[in-house]
JSON list of C-alpha atoms in Angstrom, two decimals:
[
{"chain": "A", "resi": 11, "resn": "VAL", "atom": "CA", "xyz": [0.05, 0.21, 0.04]},
{"chain": "A", "resi": 12, "resn": "ARG", "atom": "CA", "xyz": [2.91, 1.96, 0.90]},
{"chain": "A", "resi": 13, "resn": "ALA", "atom": "CA", "xyz": [4.60, 1.78, -1.94]},
{"chain": "A", "resi": 14, "resn": "GLU", "atom": "CA", "xyz": [1.62, 2.33, -4.15]},
{"chain": "A", "resi": 15, "resn": "LEU", "atom": "CA", "xyz": [1.12, 5.15, -2.35]},
{"chain": "A", "resi": 16, "resn": "ALA", "atom": "CA", "xyz": [4.07, 6.12, -3.04]},
{"chain": "A", "resi": 17, "resn": "LEU", "atom": "CA", "xyz": [3.32, 6.06, -6.99]},
{"chain": "A", "resi": 18, "resn": "GLN", "atom": "CA", "xyz": [0.47, 8.01, -6.79]},
{"chain": "A", "resi": 19, "resn": "ALA", "atom": "CA", "xyz": [2.43, 11.49, -5.37]},
{"chain": "A", "resi": 20, "resn": "ALA", "atom": "CA", "xyz": [5.56, 10.69, -7.15]},
{"chain": "A", "resi": 21, "resn": "ALA", "atom": "CA", "xyz": [2.89, 10.68, -10.59]},
{"chain": "A", "resi": 22, "resn": "ARG", "atom": "CA", "xyz": [1.42, 13.65, -8.65]},
{"chain": "A", "resi": 23, "resn": "GLY", "atom": "CA", "xyz": [4.63, 15.92, -8.63]},
{"chain": "A", "resi": 24, "resn": "VAL", "atom": "CA", "xyz": [4.55, 15.56, -4.32]},
{"chain": "A", "resi": 25, "resn": "PRO", "atom": "CA", "xyz": [8.40, 14.87, -3.02]},
{"chain": "A", "resi": 26, "resn": "VAL", "atom": "CA", "xyz": [8.01, 11.33, -0.92]},
{"chain": "A", "resi": 27, "resn": "LEU", "atom": "CA", "xyz": [10.71, 11.28, 1.67]},
{"chain": "A", "resi": 28, "resn": "HIS", "atom": "CA", "xyz": [11.68, 8.58, 3.42]},
{"chain": "A", "resi": 29, "resn": "VAL", "atom": "CA", "xyz": [12.44, 8.56, 7.21]},
{"chain": "A", "resi": 30, "resn": "PRO", "atom": "CA", "xyz": [12.53, 7.42, 11.13]},
{"chain": "A", "resi": 31, "resn": "GLY", "atom": "CA", "xyz": [8.99, 6.28, 12.40]},
{"chain": "A", "resi": 32, "resn": "ARG", "atom": "CA", "xyz": [9.86, 9.34, 15.28]},
{"chain": "A", "resi": 33, "resn": "ALA", "atom": "CA", "xyz": [10.04, 11.44, 12.52]},
{"chain": "A", "resi": 34, "resn": "LEU", "atom": "CA", "xyz": [6.41, 10.73, 10.96]},
{"chain": "A", "resi": 35, "resn": "ASP", "atom": "CA", "xyz": [5.00, 9.87, 14.96]},
{"chain": "A", "resi": 36, "resn": "THR", "atom": "CA", "xyz": [6.60, 14.28, 15.93]},
{"chain": "A", "resi": 37, "resn": "LEU", "atom": "CA", "xyz": [4.95, 15.19, 12.40]},
{"chain": "A", "resi": 38, "resn": "SER", "atom": "CA", "xyz": [1.22, 13.03, 13.45]},
{"chain": "A", "resi": 39, "resn": "ARG", "atom": "CA", "xyz": [1.76, 14.96, 17.26]},
{"chain": "A", "resi": 40, "resn": "GLY", "atom": "CA", "xyz": [1.93, 11.73, 18.48]},
{"chain": "A", "resi": 41, "resn": "ARG", "atom": "CA", "xyz": [-1.42, 10.03, 16.87]},
{"chain": "A", "resi": 42, "resn": "PRO", "atom": "CA", "xyz": [-1.99, 6.94, 14.56]},
{"chain": "A", "resi": 43, "resn": "HIS", "atom": "CA", "xyz": [-0.29, 8.02, 10.98]},
{"chain": "A", "resi": 44, "resn": "GLN", "atom": "CA", "xyz": [-0.14, 3.77, 9.42]},
{"chain": "A", "resi": 45, "resn": "GLY", "atom": "CA", "xyz": [3.55, 5.20, 8.39]},
{"chain": "A", "resi": 46, "resn": "VAL", "atom": "CA", "xyz": [2.24, 7.15, 5.87]},
{"chain": "A", "resi": 47, "resn": "CYS", "atom": "CA", "xyz": [2.14, 10.99, 6.54]},
{"chain": "A", "resi": 48, "resn": "LEU", "atom": "CA", "xyz": [1.51, 14.19, 4.51]},
{"chain": "A", "resi": 49, "resn": "GLU", "atom": "CA", "xyz": [2.72, 17.25, 5.54]},
{"chain": "A", "resi": 50, "resn": "ALA", "atom": "CA", "xyz": [0.11, 20.00, 3.81]},
{"chain": "A", "resi": 51, "resn": "ALA", "atom": "CA", "xyz": [-1.47, 23.52, 4.09]},
{"chain": "A", "resi": 52, "resn": "PRO", "atom": "CA", "xyz": [-4.71, 24.14, 6.37]},
{"chain": "A", "resi": 53, "resn": "LEU", "atom": "CA", "xyz": [-7.89, 24.17, 5.00]},
{"chain": "A", "resi": 54, "resn": "PRO", "atom": "CA", "xyz": [-9.00, 27.29, 5.79]},
{"chain": "A", "resi": 55, "resn": "PHE", "atom": "CA", "xyz": [-13.46, 27.74, 6.65]},
{"chain": "A", "resi": 56, "resn": "ARG", "atom": "CA", "xyz": [-14.75, 28.78, 3.13]},
{"chain": "A", "resi": 57, "resn": "SER", "atom": "CA", "xyz": [-16.01, 32.32, 4.12]},
{"chain": "A", "resi": 58, "resn": "LEU", "atom": "CA", "xyz": [-20.70, 32.31, 3.21]},
{"chain": "A", "resi": 59, "resn": "ARG", "atom": "CA", "xyz": [-20.30, 35.02, 0.32]},
{"chain": "A", "resi": 60, "resn": "ASP", "atom": "CA", "xyz": [-19.12, 32.04, -1.85]},
{"chain": "A", "resi": 61, "resn": "ALA", "atom": "CA", "xyz": [-22.15, 29.61, -0.27]},
{"chain": "A", "resi": 62, "resn": "GLU", "atom": "CA", "xyz": [-24.29, 31.78, -1.74]},
{"chain": "A", "resi": 63, "resn": "GLU", "atom": "CA", "xyz": [-27.12, 30.78, -3.95]},
{"chain": "A", "resi": 64, "resn": "PRO", "atom": "CA", "xyz": [-29.22, 33.28, -5.57]},
{"chain": "A", "resi": 65, "resn": "GLN", "atom": "CA", "xyz": [-32.05, 34.65, -3.40]},
{"chain": "A", "resi": 66, "resn": "LEU", "atom": "CA", "xyz": [-34.96, 32.72, -3.47]},
{"chain": "A", "resi": 67, "resn": "GLY", "atom": "CA", "xyz": [-39.29, 33.44, -2.95]},
{"chain": "A", "resi": 68, "resn": "HIS", "atom": "CA", "xyz": [-41.73, 31.31, -1.52]},
{"chain": "A", "resi": 69, "resn": "ALA", "atom": "CA", "xyz": [-42.72, 30.37, -4.55]},
{"chain": "A", "resi": 70, "resn": "GLU", "atom": "CA", "xyz": [-39.48, 29.14, -5.82]},
{"chain": "A", "resi": 71, "resn": "SER", "atom": "CA", "xyz": [-38.37, 27.64, -2.61]},
{"chain": "A", "resi": 72, "resn": "GLY", "atom": "CA", "xyz": [-41.07, 25.53, -2.87]},
{"chain": "A", "resi": 73, "resn": "ALA", "atom": "CA", "xyz": [-39.86, 23.46, -5.71]},
{"chain": "A", "resi": 74, "resn": "ARG", "atom": "CA", "xyz": [-35.98, 23.17, -4.94]},
{"chain": "A", "resi": 75, "resn": "GLN", "atom": "CA", "xyz": [-35.41, 20.52, -2.38]},
{"chain": "A", "resi": 76, "resn": "LEU", "atom": "CA", "xyz": [-32.24, 22.69, -1.03]},
{"chain": "A", "resi": 77, "resn": "LEU", "atom": "CA", "xyz": [-29.49, 20.91, 2.64]},
{"chain": "A", "resi": 78, "resn": "TRP", "atom": "CA", "xyz": [-27.91, 22.90, 4.63]},
{"chain": "A", "resi": 79, "resn": "LEU", "atom": "CA", "xyz": [-26.41, 21.84, 7.99]},
{"chain": "A", "resi": 80, "resn": "ALA", "atom": "CA", "xyz": [-25.67, 24.61, 10.35]},
{"chain": "A", "resi": 81, "resn": "LEU", "atom": "CA", "xyz": [-22.93, 23.85, 13.84]},
{"chain": "A", "resi": 82, "resn": "GLU", "atom": "CA", "xyz": [-23.16, 25.79, 16.62]},
{"chain": "A", "resi": 83, "resn": "HIS", "atom": "CA", "xyz": [-19.96, 25.35, 18.49]},
{"chain": "A", "resi": 84, "resn": "ILE", "atom": "CA", "xyz": [-19.01, 21.46, 17.59]},
{"chain": "A", "resi": 85, "resn": "GLN", "atom": "CA", "xyz": [-15.70, 22.10, 19.78]},
{"chain": "A", "resi": 86, "resn": "ASP", "atom": "CA", "xyz": [-15.06, 17.61, 19.07]},
{"chain": "A", "resi": 87, "resn": "PRO", "atom": "CA", "xyz": [-12.57, 16.69, 15.82]},
{"chain": "A", "resi": 88, "resn": "MET", "atom": "CA", "xyz": [-14.20, 13.57, 16.07]},
{"chain": "A", "resi": 89, "resn": "ASN", "atom": "CA", "xyz": [-17.02, 14.11, 15.51]},
{"chain": "A", "resi": 90, "resn": "LEU", "atom": "CA", "xyz": [-16.77, 17.02, 13.75]},
{"chain": "A", "resi": 91, "resn": "GLY", "atom": "CA", "xyz": [-15.06, 14.98, 11.08]},
{"chain": "A", "resi": 92, "resn": "ALA", "atom": "CA", "xyz": [-17.60, 12.31, 11.52]},
{"chain": "A", "resi": 93, "resn": "LEU", "atom": "CA", "xyz": [-20.68, 14.57, 10.88]},
{"chain": "A", "resi": 94, "resn": "LEU", "atom": "CA", "xyz": [-18.23, 16.31, 7.72]},
{"chain": "A", "resi": 95, "resn": "ARG", "atom": "CA", "xyz": [-18.25, 12.51, 6.37]},
{"chain": "A", "resi": 96, "resn": "SER", "atom": "CA", "xyz": [-22.44, 11.89, 6.98]},
{"chain": "A", "resi": 97, "resn": "ALA", "atom": "CA", "xyz": [-23.29, 15.67, 5.83]},
{"chain": "A", "resi": 98, "resn": "TYR", "atom": "CA", "xyz": [-20.42, 14.51, 2.32]},
{"chain": "A", "resi": 99, "resn": "PHE", "atom": "CA", "xyz": [-22.14, 11.24, 2.49]},
{"chain": "A", "resi": 100, "resn": "LEU", "atom": "CA", "xyz": [-25.63, 11.71, 2.99]},
{"chain": "A", "resi": 101, "resn": "GLY", "atom": "CA", "xyz": [-26.02, 14.37, 0.07]},
{"chain": "A", "resi": 102, "resn": "VAL", "atom": "CA", "xyz": [-26.00, 17.68, 2.07]},
{"chain": "A", "resi": 103, "resn": "ASP", "atom": "CA", "xyz": [-25.57, 21.11, -0.22]},
{"chain": "A", "resi": 104, "resn": "ARG", "atom": "CA", "xyz": [-23.15, 23.23, 1.87]},
{"chain": "A", "resi": 105, "resn": "VAL", "atom": "CA", "xyz": [-22.52, 22.51, 6.10]},
{"chain": "A", "resi": 106, "resn": "VAL", "atom": "CA", "xyz": [-21.71, 26.44, 7.51]},
{"chain": "A", "resi": 107, "resn": "ALA", "atom": "CA", "xyz": [-20.35, 25.89, 11.22]},
{"chain": "A", "resi": 108, "resn": "THR", "atom": "CA", "xyz": [-19.91, 28.80, 13.92]},
{"chain": "A", "resi": 109, "resn": "LEU", "atom": "CA", "xyz": [-15.92, 30.27, 13.34]},
{"chain": "A", "resi": 110, "resn": "SER", "atom": "CA", "xyz": [-15.98, 30.89, 17.26]},
{"chain": "A", "resi": 111, "resn": "ASN", "atom": "CA", "xyz": [-15.77, 28.38, 20.73]},
{"chain": "A", "resi": 112, "resn": "SER", "atom": "CA", "xyz": [-15.87, 25.83, 17.64]},
{"chain": "A", "resi": 113, "resn": "CYS", "atom": "CA", "xyz": [-12.73, 23.36, 16.01]},
{"chain": "A", "resi": 114, "resn": "PRO", "atom": "CA", "xyz": [-10.97, 24.53, 13.47]},
{"chain": "A", "resi": 115, "resn": "LEU", "atom": "CA", "xyz": [-10.33, 22.38, 10.57]},
{"chain": "A", "resi": 116, "resn": "THR", "atom": "CA", "xyz": [-6.75, 20.26, 12.35]},
{"chain": "A", "resi": 117, "resn": "PRO", "atom": "CA", "xyz": [-5.30, 16.45, 10.73]},
{"chain": "A", "resi": 118, "resn": "THR", "atom": "CA", "xyz": [-7.65, 14.88, 13.38]},
{"chain": "A", "resi": 119, "resn": "VAL", "atom": "CA", "xyz": [-10.70, 16.45, 11.64]},
{"chain": "A", "resi": 120, "resn": "SER", "atom": "CA", "xyz": [-9.97, 15.47, 8.16]},
{"chain": "A", "resi": 121, "resn": "LYS", "atom": "CA", "xyz": [-8.74, 11.93, 9.33]},
{"chain": "A", "resi": 122, "resn": "ALA", "atom": "CA", "xyz": [-11.72, 11.47, 11.54]},
{"chain": "A", "resi": 123, "resn": "SER", "atom": "CA", "xyz": [-14.16, 12.50, 8.42]},
{"chain": "A", "resi": 124, "resn": "ALA", "atom": "CA", "xyz": [-12.01, 9.82, 5.86]},
{"chain": "A", "resi": 125, "resn": "GLY", "atom": "CA", "xyz": [-11.21, 12.79, 3.81]},
{"chain": "A", "resi": 126, "resn": "ALA", "atom": "CA", "xyz": [-14.18, 14.23, 3.16]},
{"chain": "A", "resi": 127, "resn": "MET", "atom": "CA", "xyz": [-13.06, 17.10, 4.21]},
{"chain": "A", "resi": 128, "resn": "GLU", "atom": "CA", "xyz": [-10.43, 17.16, 1.54]},
{"chain": "A", "resi": 129, "resn": "VAL", "atom": "CA", "xyz": [-12.95, 17.33, -0.99]},
{"chain": "A", "resi": 130, "resn": "PHE", "atom": "CA", "xyz": [-15.74, 19.03, 0.67]},
{"chain": "A", "resi": 131, "resn": "ASP", "atom": "CA", "xyz": [-16.12, 22.33, 1.54]},
{"chain": "A", "resi": 132, "resn": "VAL", "atom": "CA", "xyz": [-17.06, 23.68, 4.85]},
{"chain": "A", "resi": 133, "resn": "TYR", "atom": "CA", "xyz": [-17.78, 27.64, 4.95]},
{"chain": "A", "resi": 134, "resn": "GLY", "atom": "CA", "xyz": [-17.79, 29.41, 8.63]},
{"chain": "A", "resi": 135, "resn": "THR", "atom": "CA", "xyz": [-19.20, 32.69, 10.52]},
{"chain": "A", "resi": 136, "resn": "ASP", "atom": "CA", "xyz": [-19.15, 34.91, 12.73]},
{"chain": "A", "resi": 137, "resn": "ASP", "atom": "CA", "xyz": [-23.14, 35.72, 13.53]},
{"chain": "A", "resi": 138, "resn": "LEU", "atom": "CA", "xyz": [-25.07, 32.66, 12.25]},
{"chain": "A", "resi": 139, "resn": "GLN", "atom": "CA", "xyz": [-28.38, 34.40, 13.59]},
{"chain": "A", "resi": 140, "resn": "GLY", "atom": "CA", "xyz": [-27.71, 36.35, 11.29]},
{"chain": "A", "resi": 141, "resn": "PHE", "atom": "CA", "xyz": [-27.05, 33.40, 9.02]},
{"chain": "A", "resi": 142, "resn": "LEU", "atom": "CA", "xyz": [-30.52, 31.92, 9.65]},
{"chain": "A", "resi": 143, "resn": "LYS", "atom": "CA", "xyz": [-32.95, 35.44, 9.86]},
{"chain": "A", "resi": 144, "resn": "ALA", "atom": "CA", "xyz": [-31.58, 36.19, 6.12]},
{"chain": "A", "resi": 145, "resn": "LYS", "atom": "CA", "xyz": [-31.99, 32.96, 4.55]},
{"chain": "A", "resi": 146, "resn": "THR", "atom": "CA", "xyz": [-35.64, 32.62, 6.47]},
{"chain": "A", "resi": 147, "resn": "ALA", "atom": "CA", "xyz": [-36.42, 35.85, 4.64]},
{"chain": "A", "resi": 148, "resn": "GLU", "atom": "CA", "xyz": [-35.39, 34.21, 1.06]},
{"chain": "A", "resi": 149, "resn": "GLY", "atom": "CA", "xyz": [-37.99, 30.97, 1.46]},
{"chain": "A", "resi": 150, "resn": "TRP", "atom": "CA", "xyz": [-36.23, 29.06, 3.80]},
{"chain": "A", "resi": 151, "resn": "GLU", "atom": "CA", "xyz": [-36.85, 26.94, 6.52]},
{"chain": "A", "resi": 152, "resn": "VAL", "atom": "CA", "xyz": [-34.40, 26.28, 9.71]},
{"chain": "A", "resi": 153, "resn": "VAL", "atom": "CA", "xyz": [-35.39, 23.34, 11.69]},
{"chain": "A", "resi": 154, "resn": "GLY", "atom": "CA", "xyz": [-32.95, 23.29, 15.28]},
{"chain": "A", "resi": 155, "resn": "THR", "atom": "CA", "xyz": [-32.44, 20.23, 16.65]},
{"chain": "A", "resi": 156, "resn": "VAL", "atom": "CA", "xyz": [-33.21, 18.73, 20.63]},
{"chain": "A", "resi": 157, "resn": "SER", "atom": "CA", "xyz": [-32.21, 16.08, 22.22]},
{"chain": "A", "resi": 158, "resn": "ARG", "atom": "CA", "xyz": [-35.89, 15.13, 24.11]},
{"chain": "A", "resi": 159, "resn": "PRO", "atom": "CA", "xyz": [-39.36, 16.32, 22.68]},
{"chain": "A", "resi": 160, "resn": "GLU", "atom": "CA", "xyz": [-40.52, 18.76, 24.75]},
{"chain": "A", "resi": 161, "resn": "ASP", "atom": "CA", "xyz": [-41.11, 22.32, 23.43]},
{"chain": "A", "resi": 162, "resn": "VAL", "atom": "CA", "xyz": [-38.28, 24.81, 23.66]},
{"chain": "A", "resi": 163, "resn": "GLU", "atom": "CA", "xyz": [-38.76, 28.61, 23.85]},
{"chain": "A", "resi": 164, "resn": "ASP", "atom": "CA", "xyz": [-42.05, 27.74, 22.22]},
{"chain": "A", "resi": 165, "resn": "VAL", "atom": "CA", "xyz": [-41.10, 26.57, 19.51]},
{"chain": "A", "resi": 166, "resn": "PRO", "atom": "CA", "xyz": [-42.69, 23.10, 18.41]},
{"chain": "A", "resi": 167, "resn": "VAL", "atom": "CA", "xyz": [-40.64, 19.83, 18.27]},
{"chain": "A", "resi": 168, "resn": "ILE", "atom": "CA", "xyz": [-41.69, 17.28, 15.92]},
{"chain": "A", "resi": 169, "resn": "SER", "atom": "CA", "xyz": [-40.20, 13.61, 15.21]},
{"chain": "A", "resi": 170, "resn": "CYS", "atom": "CA", "xyz": [-37.78, 13.54, 12.66]},
{"chain": "A", "resi": 171, "resn": "SER", "atom": "CA", "xyz": [-40.38, 10.75, 10.83]},
{"chain": "A", "resi": 172, "resn": "GLU", "atom": "CA", "xyz": [-42.81, 13.17, 11.05]},
{"chain": "A", "resi": 173, "resn": "PHE", "atom": "CA", "xyz": [-40.80, 16.26, 9.57]},
{"chain": "A", "resi": 174, "resn": "GLN", "atom": "CA", "xyz": [-41.92, 16.39, 5.61]},
{"chain": "A", "resi": 175, "resn": "TRP", "atom": "CA", "xyz": [-39.33, 18.51, 2.99]},
{"chain": "A", "resi": 176, "resn": "ASP", "atom": "CA", "xyz": [-41.25, 20.96, 1.32]},
{"chain": "A", "resi": 177, "resn": "LYS", "atom": "CA", "xyz": [-38.96, 23.58, 0.48]},
{"chain": "A", "resi": 178, "resn": "PRO", "atom": "CA", "xyz": [-34.38, 24.24, 1.17]},
{"chain": "A", "resi": 179, "resn": "ILE", "atom": "CA", "xyz": [-34.24, 23.92, 4.65]},
{"chain": "A", "resi": 180, "resn": "ILE", "atom": "CA", "xyz": [-30.72, 24.70, 7.08]},
{"chain": "A", "resi": 181, "resn": "VAL", "atom": "CA", "xyz": [-31.03, 21.75, 10.00]},
{"chain": "A", "resi": 182, "resn": "VAL", "atom": "CA", "xyz": [-29.32, 23.25, 13.46]},
{"chain": "A", "resi": 183, "resn": "ILE", "atom": "CA", "xyz": [-26.28, 20.96, 15.45]},
{"chain": "A", "resi": 184, "resn": "GLY", "atom": "CA", "xyz": [-25.76, 22.18, 18.65]},
{"chain": "A", "resi": 185, "resn": "SER", "atom": "CA", "xyz": [-22.71, 21.61, 21.12]},
{"chain": "A", "resi": 186, "resn": "GLU", "atom": "CA", "xyz": [-21.55, 19.00, 22.85]},
{"chain": "A", "resi": 187, "resn": "GLY", "atom": "CA", "xyz": [-22.75, 19.74, 26.15]},
{"chain": "A", "resi": 188, "resn": "GLU", "atom": "CA", "xyz": [-25.18, 22.46, 25.77]},
{"chain": "A", "resi": 189, "resn": "GLY", "atom": "CA", "xyz": [-26.78, 22.05, 22.65]},
{"chain": "A", "resi": 190, "resn": "LEU", "atom": "CA", "xyz": [-27.98, 25.00, 20.47]},
{"chain": "A", "resi": 191, "resn": "SER", "atom": "CA", "xyz": [-28.02, 28.43, 22.15]},
{"chain": "A", "resi": 192, "resn": "LEU", "atom": "CA", "xyz": [-31.20, 30.11, 23.08]},
{"chain": "A", "resi": 193, "resn": "GLU", "atom": "CA", "xyz": [-30.68, 32.87, 20.36]},
{"chain": "A", "resi": 194, "resn": "THR", "atom": "CA", "xyz": [-30.16, 29.90, 18.04]},
{"chain": "A", "resi": 195, "resn": "GLN", "atom": "CA", "xyz": [-32.86, 28.22, 19.18]},
{"chain": "A", "resi": 196, "resn": "LEU", "atom": "CA", "xyz": [-35.11, 31.48, 18.28]},
{"chain": "A", "resi": 197, "resn": "GLN", "atom": "CA", "xyz": [-34.39, 31.75, 15.01]},
{"chain": "A", "resi": 198, "resn": "CYS", "atom": "CA", "xyz": [-36.06, 28.43, 14.14]},
{"chain": "A", "resi": 199, "resn": "GLN", "atom": "CA", "xyz": [-39.33, 28.07, 12.67]},
{"chain": "A", "resi": 200, "resn": "ARG", "atom": "CA", "xyz": [-40.04, 23.67, 14.28]},
{"chain": "A", "resi": 201, "resn": "MET", "atom": "CA", "xyz": [-36.60, 21.15, 16.28]},
{"chain": "A", "resi": 202, "resn": "LEU", "atom": "CA", "xyz": [-36.27, 17.70, 15.05]},
{"chain": "A", "resi": 203, "resn": "ALA", "atom": "CA", "xyz": [-36.11, 15.55, 18.25]},
{"chain": "A", "resi": 204, "resn": "ILE", "atom": "CA", "xyz": [-35.26, 11.67, 17.31]},
{"chain": "A", "resi": 205, "resn": "PRO", "atom": "CA", "xyz": [-37.45, 8.94, 19.76]},
{"chain": "A", "resi": 206, "resn": "PRO", "atom": "CA", "xyz": [-35.92, 6.63, 21.43]},
{"chain": "A", "resi": 207, "resn": "GLY", "atom": "CA", "xyz": [-36.91, 3.20, 21.23]},
{"chain": "A", "resi": 208, "resn": "ARG", "atom": "CA", "xyz": [-37.44, 2.37, 24.94]},
{"chain": "A", "resi": 209, "resn": "ALA", "atom": "CA", "xyz": [-37.62, 3.89, 28.51]},
{"chain": "A", "resi": 210, "resn": "LEU", "atom": "CA", "xyz": [-34.82, 5.52, 29.74]},
{"chain": "A", "resi": 211, "resn": "HIS", "atom": "CA", "xyz": [-32.28, 5.86, 32.20]},
{"chain": "A", "resi": 212, "resn": "PRO", "atom": "CA", "xyz": [-31.44, 9.12, 33.70]},
{"chain": "A", "resi": 213, "resn": "GLY", "atom": "CA", "xyz": [-28.08, 10.15, 32.17]},
{"chain": "A", "resi": 214, "resn": "LEU", "atom": "CA", "xyz": [-29.00, 8.59, 29.15]},
{"chain": "A", "resi": 215, "resn": "ASP", "atom": "CA", "xyz": [-31.35, 9.76, 27.16]},
{"chain": "A", "resi": 216, "resn": "SER", "atom": "CA", "xyz": [-29.69, 11.34, 24.83]},
{"chain": "A", "resi": 217, "resn": "LEU", "atom": "CA", "xyz": [-27.63, 10.28, 21.47]},
{"chain": "A", "resi": 218, "resn": "ASN", "atom": "CA", "xyz": [-23.69, 11.72, 20.36]},
{"chain": "A", "resi": 219, "resn": "VAL", "atom": "CA", "xyz": [-23.82, 14.76, 18.26]},
{"chain": "A", "resi": 220, "resn": "SER", "atom": "CA", "xyz": [-22.60, 12.65, 15.77]},
{"chain": "A", "resi": 221, "resn": "VAL", "atom": "CA", "xyz": [-24.34, 9.73, 15.20]},
{"chain": "A", "resi": 222, "resn": "ALA", "atom": "CA", "xyz": [-28.14, 11.87, 16.16]},
{"chain": "A", "resi": 223, "resn": "ALA", "atom": "CA", "xyz": [-26.80, 13.81, 13.08]},
{"chain": "A", "resi": 224, "resn": "GLY", "atom": "CA", "xyz": [-26.67, 11.78, 11.26]},
{"chain": "A", "resi": 225, "resn": "ILE", "atom": "CA", "xyz": [-30.15, 9.90, 12.04]},
{"chain": "A", "resi": 226, "resn": "LEU", "atom": "CA", "xyz": [-31.68, 12.87, 12.07]},
{"chain": "A", "resi": 227, "resn": "LEU", "atom": "CA", "xyz": [-30.23, 13.83, 8.31]},
{"chain": "A", "resi": 228, "resn": "HIS", "atom": "CA", "xyz": [-31.05, 10.05, 6.96]},
{"chain": "A", "resi": 229, "resn": "SER", "atom": "CA", "xyz": [-34.51, 10.77, 7.40]},
{"chain": "A", "resi": 230, "resn": "ILE", "atom": "CA", "xyz": [-34.75, 13.95, 5.80]},
{"chain": "A", "resi": 231, "resn": "CYS", "atom": "CA", "xyz": [-32.75, 13.00, 3.28]},
{"chain": "A", "resi": 232, "resn": "SER", "atom": "CA", "xyz": [-34.57, 9.71, 2.34]},
{"chain": "A", "resi": 233, "resn": "GLN", "atom": "CA", "xyz": [-37.77, 11.98, 1.38]},
{"chain": "A", "resi": 234, "resn": "LYS", "atom": "CA", "xyz": [-35.51, 12.91, -1.50]},
{"chain": "A", "resi": 235, "resn": "GLN", "atom": "CA", "xyz": [-35.01, 9.46, -3.12]},
{"chain": "A", "resi": 236, "resn": "ARG", "atom": "CA", "xyz": [-39.03, 9.06, -2.51]},
{"chain": "A", "resi": 237, "resn": "HIS", "atom": "CA", "xyz": [-38.98, 11.81, -4.44]},
{"chain": "A", "resi": 238, "resn": "GLY", "atom": "CA", "xyz": [-36.71, 10.74, -7.06]},
{"chain": "A", "resi": 239, "resn": "ASP", "atom": "CA", "xyz": [-34.66, 13.94, -7.69]}
]
């Protein structure tokens, strides 16, 4: 495998160096590397200006199935990588992440994403609430996520299986510990919840954020497949 990687790198003009294992340990900062490291420039978050679609009026919005994923204060690089991997696999059109109090796009994120971070642009914003408000004005629906099916600040909560995808939507996922901030909750038209399959013990009443996002996205994206798009 390593010989094949070296040939592929050489074919693309990438210099190949054979170094002791301890040098690879240093490059990977002690994380597993399987004997191969690639030194590359960091990938920055892209500007939201590059992500914008033409504005959608209400009539046009209903005819288009667009899905963006917004991430608020995701801090664990393994979770961020898993979220990007699921979003790419399931057909999410854009991923937007908060820049403050959030994990940057690191090598650990790239590895956890199984390479999705390298081929799937991630957009950053310093004003998530302003972004969501602007998209709502363009005819998009903003849906938040909660771990338990209960009303949150007067925003209705429904099971993900009951959600009907009939206009462009932004699914907003909150941080691992706190979930969505109050300010972001107030920008949502509805909240989605995943119903559990049994009565849950206290303290075991939620899913890992990347697992929950994968279930929610699959539930929504399966509607697109049924409609034959």
